[in-house]
CSV table of C-alpha atoms in Angstrom, one decimal:
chain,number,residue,atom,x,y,z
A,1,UNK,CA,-61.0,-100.5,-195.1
A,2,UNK,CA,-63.6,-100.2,-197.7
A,3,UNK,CA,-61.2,-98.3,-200.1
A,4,UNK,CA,-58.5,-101.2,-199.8
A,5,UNK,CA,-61.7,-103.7,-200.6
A,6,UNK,CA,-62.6,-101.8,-204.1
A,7,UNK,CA,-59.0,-101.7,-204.5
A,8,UNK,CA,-58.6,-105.3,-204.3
A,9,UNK,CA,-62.0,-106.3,-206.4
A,10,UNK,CA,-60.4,-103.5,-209.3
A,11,UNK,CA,-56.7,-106.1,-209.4
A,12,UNK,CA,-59.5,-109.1,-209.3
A,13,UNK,CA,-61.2,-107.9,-212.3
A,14,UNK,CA,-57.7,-106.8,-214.0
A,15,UNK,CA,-57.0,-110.2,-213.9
A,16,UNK,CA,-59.7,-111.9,-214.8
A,17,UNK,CA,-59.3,-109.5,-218.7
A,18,UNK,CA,-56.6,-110.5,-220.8
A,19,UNK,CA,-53.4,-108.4,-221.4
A,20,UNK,CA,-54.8,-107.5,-225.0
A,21,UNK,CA,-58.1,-106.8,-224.1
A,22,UNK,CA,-57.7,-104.1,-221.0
A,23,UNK,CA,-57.9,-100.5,-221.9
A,24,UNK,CA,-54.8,-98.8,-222.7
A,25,UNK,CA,-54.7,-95.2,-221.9
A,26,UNK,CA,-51.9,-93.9,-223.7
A,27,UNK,CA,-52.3,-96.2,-226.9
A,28,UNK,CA,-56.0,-94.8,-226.6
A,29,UNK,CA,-54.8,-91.3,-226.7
A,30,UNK,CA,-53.7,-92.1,-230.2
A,31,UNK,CA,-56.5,-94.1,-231.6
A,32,UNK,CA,-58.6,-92.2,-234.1
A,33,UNK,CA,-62.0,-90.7,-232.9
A,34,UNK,CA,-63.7,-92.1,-236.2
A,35,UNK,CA,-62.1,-94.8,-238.0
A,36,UNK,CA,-61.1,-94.5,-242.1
A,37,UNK,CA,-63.7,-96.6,-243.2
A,38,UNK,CA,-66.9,-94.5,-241.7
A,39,UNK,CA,-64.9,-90.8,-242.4
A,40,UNK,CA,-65.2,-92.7,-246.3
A,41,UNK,CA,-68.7,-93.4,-245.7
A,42,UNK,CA,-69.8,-89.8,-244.4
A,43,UNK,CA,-67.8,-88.3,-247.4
A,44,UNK,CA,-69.9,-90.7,-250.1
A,45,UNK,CA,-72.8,-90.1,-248.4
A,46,UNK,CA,-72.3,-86.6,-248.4
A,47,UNK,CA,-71.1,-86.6,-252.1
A,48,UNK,CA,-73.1,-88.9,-253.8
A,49,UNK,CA,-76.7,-88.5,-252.2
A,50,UNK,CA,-76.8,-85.0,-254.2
A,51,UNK,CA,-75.8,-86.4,-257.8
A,52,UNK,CA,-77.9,-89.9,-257.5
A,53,UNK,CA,-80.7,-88.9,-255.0
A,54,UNK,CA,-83.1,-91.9,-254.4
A,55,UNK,CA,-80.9,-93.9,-255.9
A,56,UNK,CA,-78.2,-93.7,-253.4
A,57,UNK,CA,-79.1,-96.0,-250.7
A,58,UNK,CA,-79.6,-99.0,-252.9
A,59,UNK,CA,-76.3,-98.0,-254.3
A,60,UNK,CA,-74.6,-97.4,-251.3
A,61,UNK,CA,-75.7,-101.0,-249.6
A,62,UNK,CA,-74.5,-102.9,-252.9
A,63,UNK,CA,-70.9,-101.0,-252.6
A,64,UNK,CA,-70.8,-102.7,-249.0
A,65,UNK,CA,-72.4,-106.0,-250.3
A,66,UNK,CA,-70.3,-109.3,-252.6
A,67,UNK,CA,-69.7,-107.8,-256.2
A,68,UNK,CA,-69.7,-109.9,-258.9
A,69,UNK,CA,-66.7,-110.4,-261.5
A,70,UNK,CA,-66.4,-110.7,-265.2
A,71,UNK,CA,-63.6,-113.2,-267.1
A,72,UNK,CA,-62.1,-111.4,-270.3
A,73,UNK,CA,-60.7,-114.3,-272.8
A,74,UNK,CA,-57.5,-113.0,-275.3
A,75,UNK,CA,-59.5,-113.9,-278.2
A,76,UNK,CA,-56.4,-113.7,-280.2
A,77,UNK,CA,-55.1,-116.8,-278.2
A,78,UNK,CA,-56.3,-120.2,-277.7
A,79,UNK,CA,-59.1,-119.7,-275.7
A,80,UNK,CA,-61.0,-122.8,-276.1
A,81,UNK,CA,-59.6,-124.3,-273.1
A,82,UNK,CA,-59.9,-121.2,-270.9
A,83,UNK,CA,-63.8,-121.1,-272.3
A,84,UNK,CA,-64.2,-124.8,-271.1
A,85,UNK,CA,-62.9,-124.1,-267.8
A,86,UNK,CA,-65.3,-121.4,-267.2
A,87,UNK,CA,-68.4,-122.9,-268.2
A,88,UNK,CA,-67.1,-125.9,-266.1
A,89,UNK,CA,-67.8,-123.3,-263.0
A,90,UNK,CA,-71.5,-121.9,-264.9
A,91,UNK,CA,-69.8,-118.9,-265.9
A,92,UNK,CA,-72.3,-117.2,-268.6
A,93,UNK,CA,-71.4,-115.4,-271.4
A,94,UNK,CA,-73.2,-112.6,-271.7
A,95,UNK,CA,-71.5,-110.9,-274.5
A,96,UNK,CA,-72.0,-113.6,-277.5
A,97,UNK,CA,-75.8,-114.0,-275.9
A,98,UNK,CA,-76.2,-110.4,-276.6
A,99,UNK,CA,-74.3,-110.1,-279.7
A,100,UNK,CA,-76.7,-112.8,-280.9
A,101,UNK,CA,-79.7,-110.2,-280.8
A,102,UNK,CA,-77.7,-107.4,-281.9
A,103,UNK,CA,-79.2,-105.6,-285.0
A,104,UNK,CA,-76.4,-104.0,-287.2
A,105,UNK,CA,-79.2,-101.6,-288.5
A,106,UNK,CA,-79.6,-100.2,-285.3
A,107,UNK,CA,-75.7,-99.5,-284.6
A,108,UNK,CA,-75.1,-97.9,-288.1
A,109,UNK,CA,-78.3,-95.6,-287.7
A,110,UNK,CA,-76.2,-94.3,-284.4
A,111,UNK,CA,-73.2,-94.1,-285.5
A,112,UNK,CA,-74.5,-91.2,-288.2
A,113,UNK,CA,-77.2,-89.5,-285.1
A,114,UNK,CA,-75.9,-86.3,-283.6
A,115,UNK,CA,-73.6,-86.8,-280.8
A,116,UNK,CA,-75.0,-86.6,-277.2
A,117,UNK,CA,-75.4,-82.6,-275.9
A,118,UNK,CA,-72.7,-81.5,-273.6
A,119,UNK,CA,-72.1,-78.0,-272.5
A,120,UNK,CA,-69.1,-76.6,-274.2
A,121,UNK,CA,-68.1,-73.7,-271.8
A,122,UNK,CA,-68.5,-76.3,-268.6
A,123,UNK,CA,-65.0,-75.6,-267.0
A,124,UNK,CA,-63.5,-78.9,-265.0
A,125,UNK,CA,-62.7,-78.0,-261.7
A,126,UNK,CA,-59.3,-79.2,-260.7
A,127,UNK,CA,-60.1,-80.7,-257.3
A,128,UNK,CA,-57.2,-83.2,-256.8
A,129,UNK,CA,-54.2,-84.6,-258.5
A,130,UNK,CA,-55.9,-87.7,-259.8
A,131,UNK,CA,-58.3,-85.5,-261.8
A,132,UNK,CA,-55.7,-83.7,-263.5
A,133,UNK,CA,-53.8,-87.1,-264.7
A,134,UNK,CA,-56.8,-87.8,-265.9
A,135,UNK,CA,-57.4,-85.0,-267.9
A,136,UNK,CA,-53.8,-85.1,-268.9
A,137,UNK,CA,-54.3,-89.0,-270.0
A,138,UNK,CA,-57.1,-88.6,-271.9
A,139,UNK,CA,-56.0,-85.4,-273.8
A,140,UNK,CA,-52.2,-87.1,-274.5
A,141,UNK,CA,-54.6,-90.3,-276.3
A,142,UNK,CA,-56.4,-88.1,-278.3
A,143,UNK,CA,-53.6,-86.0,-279.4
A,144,UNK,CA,-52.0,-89.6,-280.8
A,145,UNK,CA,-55.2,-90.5,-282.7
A,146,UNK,CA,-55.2,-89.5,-286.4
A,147,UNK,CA,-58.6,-88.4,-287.3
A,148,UNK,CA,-61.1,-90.4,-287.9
A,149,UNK,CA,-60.1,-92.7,-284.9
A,150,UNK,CA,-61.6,-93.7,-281.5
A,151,UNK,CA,-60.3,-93.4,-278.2
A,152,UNK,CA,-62.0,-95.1,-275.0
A,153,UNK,CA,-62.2,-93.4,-271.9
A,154,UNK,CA,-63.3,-95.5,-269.1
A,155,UNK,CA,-62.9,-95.3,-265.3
A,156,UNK,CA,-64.2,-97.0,-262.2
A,157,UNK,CA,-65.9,-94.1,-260.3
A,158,UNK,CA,-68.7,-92.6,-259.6
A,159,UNK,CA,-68.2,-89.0,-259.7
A,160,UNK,CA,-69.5,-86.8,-262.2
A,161,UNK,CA,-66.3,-84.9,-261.7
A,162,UNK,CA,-64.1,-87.7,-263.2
A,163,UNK,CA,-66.3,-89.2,-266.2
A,164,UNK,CA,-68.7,-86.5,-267.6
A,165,UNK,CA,-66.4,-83.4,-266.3
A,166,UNK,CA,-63.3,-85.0,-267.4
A,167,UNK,CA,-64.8,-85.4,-271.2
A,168,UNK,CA,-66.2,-82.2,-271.6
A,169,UNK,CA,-63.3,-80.7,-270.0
A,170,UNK,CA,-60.9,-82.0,-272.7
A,171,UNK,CA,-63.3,-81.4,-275.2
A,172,UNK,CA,-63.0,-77.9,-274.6
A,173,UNK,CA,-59.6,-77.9,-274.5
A,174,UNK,CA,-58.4,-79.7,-277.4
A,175,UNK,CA,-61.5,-77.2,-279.6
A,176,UNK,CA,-59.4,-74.1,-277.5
A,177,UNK,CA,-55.7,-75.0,-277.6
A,178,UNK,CA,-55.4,-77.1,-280.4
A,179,UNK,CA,-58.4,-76.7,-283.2
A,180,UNK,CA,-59.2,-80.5,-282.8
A,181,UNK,CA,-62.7,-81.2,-282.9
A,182,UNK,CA,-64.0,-84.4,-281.6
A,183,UNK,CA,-67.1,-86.3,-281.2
A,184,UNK,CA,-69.1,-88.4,-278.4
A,185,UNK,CA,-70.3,-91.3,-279.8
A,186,UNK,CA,-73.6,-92.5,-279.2
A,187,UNK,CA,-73.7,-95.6,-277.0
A,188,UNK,CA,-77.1,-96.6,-276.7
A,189,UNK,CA,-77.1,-99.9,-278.9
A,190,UNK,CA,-74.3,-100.9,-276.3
A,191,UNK,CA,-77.1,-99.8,-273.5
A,192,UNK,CA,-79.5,-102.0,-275.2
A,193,UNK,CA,-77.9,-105.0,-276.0
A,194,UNK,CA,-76.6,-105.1,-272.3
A,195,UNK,CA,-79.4,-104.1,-270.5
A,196,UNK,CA,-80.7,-107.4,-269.1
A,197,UNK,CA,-76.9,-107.7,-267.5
A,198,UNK,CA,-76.2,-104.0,-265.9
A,199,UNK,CA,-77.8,-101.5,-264.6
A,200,UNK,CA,-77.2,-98.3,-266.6
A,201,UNK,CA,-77.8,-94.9,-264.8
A,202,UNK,CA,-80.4,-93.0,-267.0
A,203,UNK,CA,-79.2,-89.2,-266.6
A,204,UNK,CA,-75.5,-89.7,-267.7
A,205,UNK,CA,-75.4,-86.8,-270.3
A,206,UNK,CA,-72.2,-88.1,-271.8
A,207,UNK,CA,-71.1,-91.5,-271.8
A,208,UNK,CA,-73.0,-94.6,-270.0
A,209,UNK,CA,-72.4,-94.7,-266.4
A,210,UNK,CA,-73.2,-98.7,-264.8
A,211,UNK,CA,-74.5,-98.3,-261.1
A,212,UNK,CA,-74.0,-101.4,-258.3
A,213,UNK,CA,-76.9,-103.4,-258.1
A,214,UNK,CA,-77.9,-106.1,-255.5
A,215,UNK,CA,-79.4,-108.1,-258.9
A,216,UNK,CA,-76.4,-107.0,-260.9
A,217,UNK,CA,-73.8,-106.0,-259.1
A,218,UNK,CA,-71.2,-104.8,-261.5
A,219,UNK,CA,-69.5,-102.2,-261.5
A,220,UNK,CA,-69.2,-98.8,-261.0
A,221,UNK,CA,-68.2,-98.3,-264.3
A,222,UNK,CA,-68.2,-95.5,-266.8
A,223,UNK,CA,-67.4,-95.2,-270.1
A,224,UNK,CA,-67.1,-92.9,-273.1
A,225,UNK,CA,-66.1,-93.3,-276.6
A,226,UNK,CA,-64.8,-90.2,-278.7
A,227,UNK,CA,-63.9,-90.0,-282.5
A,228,UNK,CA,-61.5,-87.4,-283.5
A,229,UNK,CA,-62.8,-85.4,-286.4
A,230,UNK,CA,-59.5,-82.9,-287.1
């Protein structure tokens, strides 16, 4: 008697649940035990709290927090219109602000400093396939650049692997395989000009590296400029 009565009070509350919501038992068998998103999470946690230290957590809760977004106008186009429509929605334009303080003094007495110091027997270790196009990428654009020209390497990570690695390593490699030299540029008039707009990560040895920030969050966003010498 008392088993048919918990039998009948287990169909009551089976029918009180919606179809969707009851427990399935063999579509649970498949469900992941952690989901994607907090295996990512454990993995940058795990990663980045060595290379940024304090400075993770404060990076890590802008990363899950709105991002703000930048407008590039084709200044070789008719952009007066596109310019109205932005400043129709407050858009600010923080490059001609900063350009407006920029000292050509300054930028010419870097241009002529020693380059930043790299190690030049750091090996780049080839931990996935994206690393390696990058590599590849990067060496293929300097190869194309007559000497004396600039190429641009910029990516949207945070890992020391894929920005500072990935320079040095092709810096090596083009000084081993091919006799090129090339230089890092030194970008700290860029770091100055824009420093009331990012938030640049002081111990990038090569390159500037620009952290998330709950005041200014852009980015991540790393970039390095190289001249070719030979």
């Amino acid at each position: 008697m008392l088993k048919g009565v918990r039998e009948l009070m287990r169909l009551v509350d089976l029918a009180l649940v919606p179809r969707r919501h009851r427990h399935k038992k063999k579509w649970a068998a498949t469900e992941p035990k952690f989901p994607a998103s907090q295996l990512a999470l454990q993995n940058f946690d795990m990663t980045y709290s060595v290379q940024f230290g304090d400075l993770w957590p404060s990076i890590r809760v802008s990363l899950l927090s709105e991002q703000k977004y930048g407008a590039l106008v084709n200044n070789f186009a008719a952009s007066d219109h596109e310019s109205a429509k932005l400043e129709q929605v407050n858009a600010k334009d923080f490059v001609n602000e900063a350009i407006s303080h920029w000292d050509p003094e300054a930028e010419s007495d870097h241009s002529v400093a020693p380059s930043t110091a790299y190690s030049p027997n750091l090996r780049c270790p080839a931990s996935g396939f994206s690393l390696l196009l990058s590599l590849s990428v990067f060496r293929a654009g300097l190869l194309a650049t007559k000497p004396g020209g600039h190429v641009v390497y910029s990516t949207c990570s945070l890992s020391h692997l894929q920005n500072e690695y990935v320079v040095q390593g092709t810096t090596e490699l083009l000084a081993n395989q091919y006799s090129i030299k090339v230089r890092v540029e030194d970008l700290s008039h860029f770091r100055k000009l824009f420093m009331d707009t990012f938030c640049f990560f002081q111990s990038c040895q090569v390159g500037k590296l620009v952290l998330p920030n709950l005041i200014a969050n852009f980015g991540p966003m790393y970039f390095c400029k190289m001249r070719r010498l030979t």
